[in-house]
GROMACS .gro file of C-alpha atoms in nm:
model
  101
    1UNK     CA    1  23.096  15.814  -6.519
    2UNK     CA    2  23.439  15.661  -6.384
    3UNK     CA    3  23.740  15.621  -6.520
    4UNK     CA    4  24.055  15.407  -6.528
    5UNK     CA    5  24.419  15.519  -6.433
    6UNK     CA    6  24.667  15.261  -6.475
    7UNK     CA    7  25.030  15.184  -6.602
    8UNK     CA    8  24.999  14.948  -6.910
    9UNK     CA    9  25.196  14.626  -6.969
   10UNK     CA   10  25.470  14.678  -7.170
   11UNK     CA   11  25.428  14.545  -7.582
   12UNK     CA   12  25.488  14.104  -7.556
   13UNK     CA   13  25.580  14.163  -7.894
   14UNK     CA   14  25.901  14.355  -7.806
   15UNK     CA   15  26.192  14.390  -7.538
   16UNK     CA   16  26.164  14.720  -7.481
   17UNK     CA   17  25.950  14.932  -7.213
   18UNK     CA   18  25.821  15.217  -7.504
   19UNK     CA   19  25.460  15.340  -7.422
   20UNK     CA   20  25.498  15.129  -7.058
   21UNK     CA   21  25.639  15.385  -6.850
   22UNK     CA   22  25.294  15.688  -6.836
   23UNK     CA   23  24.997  15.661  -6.636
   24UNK     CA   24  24.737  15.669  -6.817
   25UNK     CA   25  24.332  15.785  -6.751
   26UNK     CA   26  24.050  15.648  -6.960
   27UNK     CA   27  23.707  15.678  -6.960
   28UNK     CA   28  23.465  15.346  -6.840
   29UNK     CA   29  23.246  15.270  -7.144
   30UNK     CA   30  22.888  15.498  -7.034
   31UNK     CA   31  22.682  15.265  -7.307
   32UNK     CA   32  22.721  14.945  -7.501
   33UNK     CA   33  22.848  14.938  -7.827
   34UNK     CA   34  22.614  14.863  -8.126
   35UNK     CA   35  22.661  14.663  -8.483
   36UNK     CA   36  22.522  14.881  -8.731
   37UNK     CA   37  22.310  14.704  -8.958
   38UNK     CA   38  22.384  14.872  -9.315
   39UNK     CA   39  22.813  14.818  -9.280
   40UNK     CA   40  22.839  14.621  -9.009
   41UNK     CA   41  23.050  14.871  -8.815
   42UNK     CA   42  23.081  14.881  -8.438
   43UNK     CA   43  22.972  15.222  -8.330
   44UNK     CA   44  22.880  15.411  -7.968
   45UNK     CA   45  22.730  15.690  -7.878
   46UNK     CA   46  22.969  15.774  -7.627
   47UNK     CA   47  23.233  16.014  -7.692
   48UNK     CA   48  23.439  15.951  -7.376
   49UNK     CA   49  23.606  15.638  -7.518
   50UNK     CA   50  23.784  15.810  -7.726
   51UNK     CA   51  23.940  15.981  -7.504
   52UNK     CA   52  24.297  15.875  -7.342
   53UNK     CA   53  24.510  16.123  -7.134
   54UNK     CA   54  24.873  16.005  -7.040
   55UNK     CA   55  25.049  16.132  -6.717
   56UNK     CA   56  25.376  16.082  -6.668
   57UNK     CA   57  25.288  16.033  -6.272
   58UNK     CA   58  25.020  15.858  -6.072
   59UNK     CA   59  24.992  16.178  -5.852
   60UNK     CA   60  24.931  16.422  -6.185
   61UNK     CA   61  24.649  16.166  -6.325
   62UNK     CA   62  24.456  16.186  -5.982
   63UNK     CA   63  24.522  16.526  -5.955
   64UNK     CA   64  24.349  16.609  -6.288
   65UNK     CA   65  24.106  16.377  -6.208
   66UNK     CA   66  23.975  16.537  -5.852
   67UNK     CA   67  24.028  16.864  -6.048
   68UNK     CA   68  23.775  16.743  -6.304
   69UNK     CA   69  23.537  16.604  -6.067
   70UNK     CA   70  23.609  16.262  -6.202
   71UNK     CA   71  23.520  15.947  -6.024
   72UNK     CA   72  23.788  15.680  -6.055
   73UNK     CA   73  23.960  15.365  -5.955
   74UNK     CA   74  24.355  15.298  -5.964
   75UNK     CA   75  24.485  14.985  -6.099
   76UNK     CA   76  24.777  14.818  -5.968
   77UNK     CA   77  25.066  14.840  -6.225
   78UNK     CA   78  25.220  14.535  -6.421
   79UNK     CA   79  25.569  14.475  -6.303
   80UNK     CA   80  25.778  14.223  -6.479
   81UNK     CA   81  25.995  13.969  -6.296
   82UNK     CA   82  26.345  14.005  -6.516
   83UNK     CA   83  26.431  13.656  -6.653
   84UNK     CA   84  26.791  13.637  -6.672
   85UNK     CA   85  26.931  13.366  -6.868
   86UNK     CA   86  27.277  13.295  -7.016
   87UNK     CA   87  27.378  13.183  -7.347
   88UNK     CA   88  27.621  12.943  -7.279
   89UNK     CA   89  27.337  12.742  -7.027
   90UNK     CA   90  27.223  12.597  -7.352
   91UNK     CA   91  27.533  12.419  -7.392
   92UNK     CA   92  27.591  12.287  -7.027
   93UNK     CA   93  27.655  11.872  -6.988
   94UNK     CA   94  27.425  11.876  -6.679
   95UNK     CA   95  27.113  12.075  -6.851
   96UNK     CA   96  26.761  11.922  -6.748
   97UNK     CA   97  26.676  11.920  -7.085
   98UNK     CA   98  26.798  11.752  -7.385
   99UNK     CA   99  26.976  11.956  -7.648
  100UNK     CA  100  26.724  11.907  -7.942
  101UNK     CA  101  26.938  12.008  -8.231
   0.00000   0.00000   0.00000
């Protein structure tokens, strides 16, 4: 079984970096998951997926994971290009677009 180390995106929802800045190692899904036919509840058998270990660096999650015996890939982290915008540019005379209010 392999697993996935990565740095997640930081929340679209919200300006802050929060749970961005760990690495974190998670288990590839071993078997499918199933619809159970009484409740209708998506279930597994595999245990694994519950399981989510954060690092705080890339060097400590592959370290456990060698340690372990763990197979597993690295993905590249999500960097954000900073958008930096002014207030006042809403209010220029030579803005591209026409003030709509």
């Amino acid at each position: 079984m392999t697993a996935r180390i990565y740095r997640p995106a930081p929340n679209a929802m919200q300006s802050g970096r929060g749970k961005s800045k760990a690495w974190v190692l998670v288990h590839e899904p071993a078997s499918p998951r199933e619809i159970e036919p009484l409740m209708g509840y998506t279930s597994t058998t595999d245990t694994r997926a519950q399981v989510r270990l954060s690092f705080d660096t890339l060097e400590e999650a592959e370290a456990y994971a060698q340690k372990n015996g763990i197979a597993y890939h690295v993905l590249p982290e999500h960097r954000s290009t900073p958008k930096r915008t002014s207030y006042s540019d809403n209010f220029r005379s030579d803005r591209r677009t026409p003030w709509t209010h």
